[in-house]
Amino acid sequence: QLSCNLAPEKVLKFLLDIFKRSHEEENSIGRRASVAPVSEVIQIIRHQCLSYISLVLEGAWQDTPQQHNYSPLYTALAAEDSPSPLLPALIDTLQDDPVRFAAVFKPLLSHCLLEMSKVKLTDEKCVQPLLVLRKLTEVRLTSGARPICDLLVGHGQWSPDGMGQSAGLQFANTSFLGAFLSPSVFPEEDTGFVDKFFKEKVSASQVKTIAPEYQKDLDFLRQQVHAVIHSVLVNSSTREEGLNYIAKLLNSNSKRQQLQANERTNAGDGFMLNLLSVMQMLCTKVRMDKVDPNYIHSERCRFELTDEARLKKSSQEAQEYCEAQAKANNGSPSKEPNFPTECWFLTLYAHHIGIQPILRRYQRRLRHLRELQNRLDELEKSEPAWKNHPSAQRNRQIVKTLKHQIKKQSRSRACADIGLLDQTLFSRCMSFYSSAAEHMLRFLDPVTPLQPRVPFEQEPNPLFSLLPEWVVDDIADFLLFGVQYMPWVVSQSLDDTLLTWLLACLAHPQFFSNPYLVSKLVEVLFVVNPAVQEKTSVVYTRIMSHPICEEFLPSALMRFYTDVEQTGSSNEFYDKFTIRYHISIIMKTMWESAVHKMAIITESNNGKQFIRFINMMMNDTTFLLDESLSALTRIHEVQEDMADPAKWGAQNQETRTSRHRQLTQDERNCRSYLTLARETVDMFHYLTEGVQEPFLRPELADRLAAMLDAVL
């Protein structure tokens, strides 16, 4: 009768207090509590308490039907008013009765989901529902079972079906754990953060002040989600459902990797970074010798790689390899992969569709911001010329629009700075990419992968050749981004494994069908050069002192300098100059080191490789200087005409616009050509100064003299 007349919360609090006092009494009387009849009395009291608590939570004494997404126990757990032994005891009491167990705990799980879907990252109690969920999933009985995890994966919203074209976004929004992975600082997902901190003015100091606090909050949230998912995965009866959920999240968002991905159909950046961080934590203890490299070539692989370009093989050869693997099993399914294998490869895929698109989007936003600012500066600078013109009203409207767009993009950029440029996040990414480097080194030298014996065989291991191109591409892109925006993190986190892999790949450019992959690795070496980035000088010193670099890199760079003549791209003619510029800067630094200088001199005495290298340098010098002089002539002509107002004004508007556009293009091209030409001529200078004999050979001497005669 008392229970019928009082709110369930009050009745539950009364019972919880009794349960709590039973433990307090047990502690206060010490050893006597373990002797009958006191021990029996305590056990009876607790059993009665648990029975009544179960009845209250089932709504046995309520006249109104129990809500499916409300449990009075949630409030007690969130406020930490319940004694710690309560949950294990209550779960143990009800586990043998599935109907009653679900009646008590399913509303509690739904209540956690409801509360989490209401909160934002800026809310004071943002992680409270998550902490309650963690308490529930971590309860482990003496049998090793985690009944709440079983109930969780059986929840109607655990992994909903029937998604449409925007499956990635819908699945992230409607799945049970989606709400717990959603807190974000990105305005595209949650405007609360940007409205709270960057509604008016955005300043670098403001971002610097706010960033540590919310990066710490996000990391705490990710640790709690990791604890929940870890509980699901270590529970043998729910591991498969847990892996299926992660794979479904990744596969439904696989289109994020596309260059022109529709952001409205995929999960947001904050969501993906949260998921990625959880996956990284799951991989922390994975040993690479436990990862099966054939997993991505078996029918048990949880993500699709059929159409992906490979490092050395074709997609057709990859398909044939998969078929050969299946045939070797006599048509029976391949062996079930172990957990480290599945976890590691899913994490690798999560990096590909998670952080890589965010890096590209961040760079596009910065580029767009610069373009907007340049347009605004040009209009404001030329205001005296148009303020009395008929187009003045339109130009003022354009200025207003540009200012609004700059403000909007600046706010988004500030949020991205906090969400993406996170030292903890970047350190975890560096650590994982180090494991990816070790994975590849195991193909190249299975015996001593961390200290490989270079040079390798002429042809790489088939498993290396069959890896998707994006594995190498992603590591290179991440390093390039990190050196530009977080060089101190790269300097601290670049371990010997990743560094060895970088140099081993550069020393064997023939292992890659796509020369652009090698060119990106060369660019990594270029950007860590102290002449480009001062904060990575320690890393560059480590690279230059590495045995592979000292002995094999100079000759490999010379070979790639000549091989990059034909890349297969529509822009190959112009791309090769940028690649060669990077190589020339690296070579210049090497020439200043006695060890590397000797390696270059040794290579110059070894025959045709050096001859080809010098021939390409002569070709480049001739072309670059010719183009520069031609561009300078055109620039001079236009500037002379512009200096004569009468002559310039006599030309019609269309001609003036066209010539001005051509002038801008010529100035840009000439600047690039002269920069490249200066470095090439400089390389000629120190090489001819230090190594004369190869330049006097018949196959070089006449061409070199003719080139110098033509240029001079």
PDB file of C-alpha atoms in Angstrom, residues 320-412:
ATOM      1  CA  GLU A 320      42.877 -13.717 -58.687  1.00  0.00           C
ATOM      2  CA  TYR A 321      44.871 -13.953 -55.445  1.00  0.00           C
ATOM      3  CA  CYS A 322      41.643 -13.973 -53.407  1.00  0.00           C
ATOM      4  CA  GLU A 323      40.238 -16.727 -55.624  1.00  0.00           C
ATOM      5  CA  ALA A 324      43.437 -18.752 -55.282  1.00  0.00           C
ATOM      6  CA  GLN A 325      43.178 -18.427 -51.486  1.00  0.00           C
ATOM      7  CA  ALA A 326      39.587 -19.669 -51.574  1.00  0.00           C
ATOM      8  CA  LYS A 327      40.565 -22.579 -53.859  1.00  0.00           C
ATOM      9  CA  ALA A 328      43.393 -23.539 -51.489  1.00  0.00           C
ATOM     10  CA  ASN A 329      40.723 -24.036 -48.805  1.00  0.00           C
ATOM     11  CA  ASN A 330      38.890 -26.509 -51.098  1.00  0.00           C
ATOM     12  CA  GLY A 331      35.793 -24.326 -51.137  1.00  0.00           C
ATOM     13  CA  SER A 332      35.398 -24.342 -47.366  1.00  0.00           C
ATOM     14  CA  PRO A 333      35.413 -21.007 -45.492  1.00  0.00           C
ATOM     15  CA  SER A 334      38.806 -19.711 -44.434  1.00  0.00           C
ATOM     16  CA  LYS A 335      39.740 -20.028 -40.797  1.00  0.00           C
ATOM     17  CA  GLU A 336      38.032 -17.621 -38.456  1.00  0.00           C
ATOM     18  CA  PRO A 337      40.247 -14.567 -37.905  1.00  0.00           C
ATOM     19  CA  ASN A 338      41.436 -13.805 -34.407  1.00  0.00           C
ATOM     20  CA  PHE A 339      40.314 -10.668 -32.602  1.00  0.00           C
ATOM     21  CA  PRO A 340      43.626  -8.731 -32.962  1.00  0.00           C
ATOM     22  CA  THR A 341      43.449  -9.201 -36.748  1.00  0.00           C
ATOM     23  CA  GLU A 342      39.880  -7.948 -37.088  1.00  0.00           C
ATOM     24  CA  CYS A 343      40.354  -5.108 -34.627  1.00  0.00           C
ATOM     25  CA  TRP A 344      43.568  -3.869 -36.295  1.00  0.00           C
ATOM     26  CA  PHE A 345      42.281  -3.938 -39.866  1.00  0.00           C
ATOM     27  CA  LEU A 346      38.998  -2.253 -38.888  1.00  0.00           C
ATOM     28  CA  THR A 347      41.055   0.466 -37.192  1.00  0.00           C
ATOM     29  CA  LEU A 348      43.196   0.860 -40.327  1.00  0.00           C
ATOM     30  CA  TYR A 349      40.003   1.307 -42.373  1.00  0.00           C
ATOM     31  CA  ALA A 350      38.640   3.726 -39.749  1.00  0.00           C
ATOM     32  CA  HIS A 351      41.687   5.953 -40.285  1.00  0.00           C
ATOM     33  CA  HIS A 352      41.086   5.883 -44.043  1.00  0.00           C
ATOM     34  CA  ILE A 353      37.442   6.980 -43.918  1.00  0.00           C
ATOM     35  CA  GLY A 354      37.688   8.811 -40.589  1.00  0.00           C
ATOM     36  CA  ILE A 355      40.553  11.233 -40.213  1.00  0.00           C
ATOM     37  CA  GLN A 356      41.846  11.433 -43.798  1.00  0.00           C
ATOM     38  CA  PRO A 357      38.717  13.204 -45.205  1.00  0.00           C
ATOM     39  CA  ILE A 358      38.827  15.589 -42.224  1.00  0.00           C
ATOM     40  CA  LEU A 359      42.434  16.547 -43.000  1.00  0.00           C
ATOM     41  CA  ARG A 360      41.485  17.296 -46.617  1.00  0.00           C
ATOM     42  CA  ARG A 361      38.428  19.277 -45.567  1.00  0.00           C
ATOM     43  CA  TYR A 362      40.475  21.336 -43.093  1.00  0.00           C
ATOM     44  CA  GLN A 363      42.977  22.264 -45.802  1.00  0.00           C
ATOM     45  CA  ARG A 364      40.185  23.113 -48.256  1.00  0.00           C
ATOM     46  CA  ARG A 365      38.600  25.380 -45.654  1.00  0.00           C
ATOM     47  CA  LEU A 366      41.868  27.247 -45.090  1.00  0.00           C
ATOM     48  CA  ARG A 367      42.352  27.614 -48.835  1.00  0.00           C
ATOM     49  CA  HIS A 368      38.785  28.878 -49.233  1.00  0.00           C
ATOM     50  CA  LEU A 369      39.306  31.355 -46.388  1.00  0.00           C
ATOM     51  CA  ARG A 370      42.441  32.735 -48.065  1.00  0.00           C
ATOM     52  CA  GLU A 371      40.610  33.097 -51.373  1.00  0.00           C
ATOM     53  CA  LEU A 372      37.720  34.931 -49.709  1.00  0.00           C
ATOM     54  CA  GLN A 373      40.129  37.244 -47.870  1.00  0.00           C
ATOM     55  CA  ASN A 374      42.068  37.971 -51.079  1.00  0.00           C
ATOM     56  CA  ARG A 375      38.872  38.851 -52.948  1.00  0.00           C
ATOM     57  CA  LEU A 376      37.778  41.119 -50.099  1.00  0.00           C
ATOM     58  CA  ASP A 377      41.187  42.818 -49.951  1.00  0.00           C
ATOM     59  CA  GLU A 378      41.155  43.436 -53.711  1.00  0.00           C
ATOM     60  CA  LEU A 379      37.674  44.968 -53.620  1.00  0.00           C
ATOM     61  CA  GLU A 380      38.437  47.174 -50.625  1.00  0.00           C
ATOM     62  CA  LYS A 381      41.759  48.250 -52.126  1.00  0.00           C
ATOM     63  CA  SER A 382      40.101  49.254 -55.399  1.00  0.00           C
ATOM     64  CA  GLU A 383      37.158  51.021 -53.702  1.00  0.00           C
ATOM     65  CA  PRO A 384      38.267  54.524 -54.763  1.00  0.00           C
ATOM     66  CA  ALA A 385      37.974  53.389 -58.396  1.00  0.00           C
ATOM     67  CA  TRP A 386      34.434  51.971 -58.126  1.00  0.00           C
ATOM     68  CA  LYS A 387      32.716  53.895 -55.302  1.00  0.00           C
ATOM     69  CA  ASN A 388      31.232  56.393 -57.780  1.00  0.00           C
ATOM     70  CA  HIS A 389      30.680  53.799 -60.501  1.00  0.00           C
ATOM     71  CA  PRO A 390      27.219  52.338 -61.337  1.00  0.00           C
ATOM     72  CA  SER A 391      28.438  48.980 -60.016  1.00  0.00           C
ATOM     73  CA  ALA A 392      29.157  50.459 -56.554  1.00  0.00           C
ATOM     74  CA  GLN A 393      25.972  49.089 -54.968  1.00  0.00           C
ATOM     75  CA  ARG A 394      26.668  45.593 -56.275  1.00  0.00           C
ATOM     76  CA  ASN A 395      30.273  45.727 -55.075  1.00  0.00           C
ATOM     77  CA  ARG A 396      29.200  46.858 -51.595  1.00  0.00           C
ATOM     78  CA  GLN A 397      26.818  43.891 -51.460  1.00  0.00           C
ATOM     79  CA  ILE A 398      29.661  41.583 -52.514  1.00  0.00           C
ATOM     80  CA  VAL A 399      31.881  43.048 -49.758  1.00  0.00           C
ATOM     81  CA  LYS A 400      29.126  42.444 -47.210  1.00  0.00           C
ATOM     82  CA  THR A 401      28.623  38.861 -48.422  1.00  0.00           C
ATOM     83  CA  LEU A 402      32.360  38.175 -48.343  1.00  0.00           C
ATOM     84  CA  LYS A 403      32.653  39.459 -44.769  1.00  0.00           C
ATOM     85  CA  HIS A 404      29.747  37.231 -43.704  1.00  0.00           C
ATOM     86  CA  GLN A 405      31.307  34.193 -45.386  1.00  0.00           C
ATOM     87  CA  ILE A 406      34.708  34.915 -43.829  1.00  0.00           C
ATOM     88  CA  LYS A 407      33.120  35.184 -40.381  1.00  0.00           C
ATOM     89  CA  LYS A 408      31.235  31.912 -40.869  1.00  0.00           C
ATOM     90  CA  GLN A 409      34.296  30.056 -42.182  1.00  0.00           C
ATOM     91  CA  SER A 410      36.491  31.506 -39.413  1.00  0.00           C
ATOM     92  CA  ARG A 411      34.094  30.166 -36.783  1.00  0.00           C
ATOM     93  CA  SER A 412      34.143  26.732 -38.428  1.00  0.00           C
TER      94      SER A 412
END
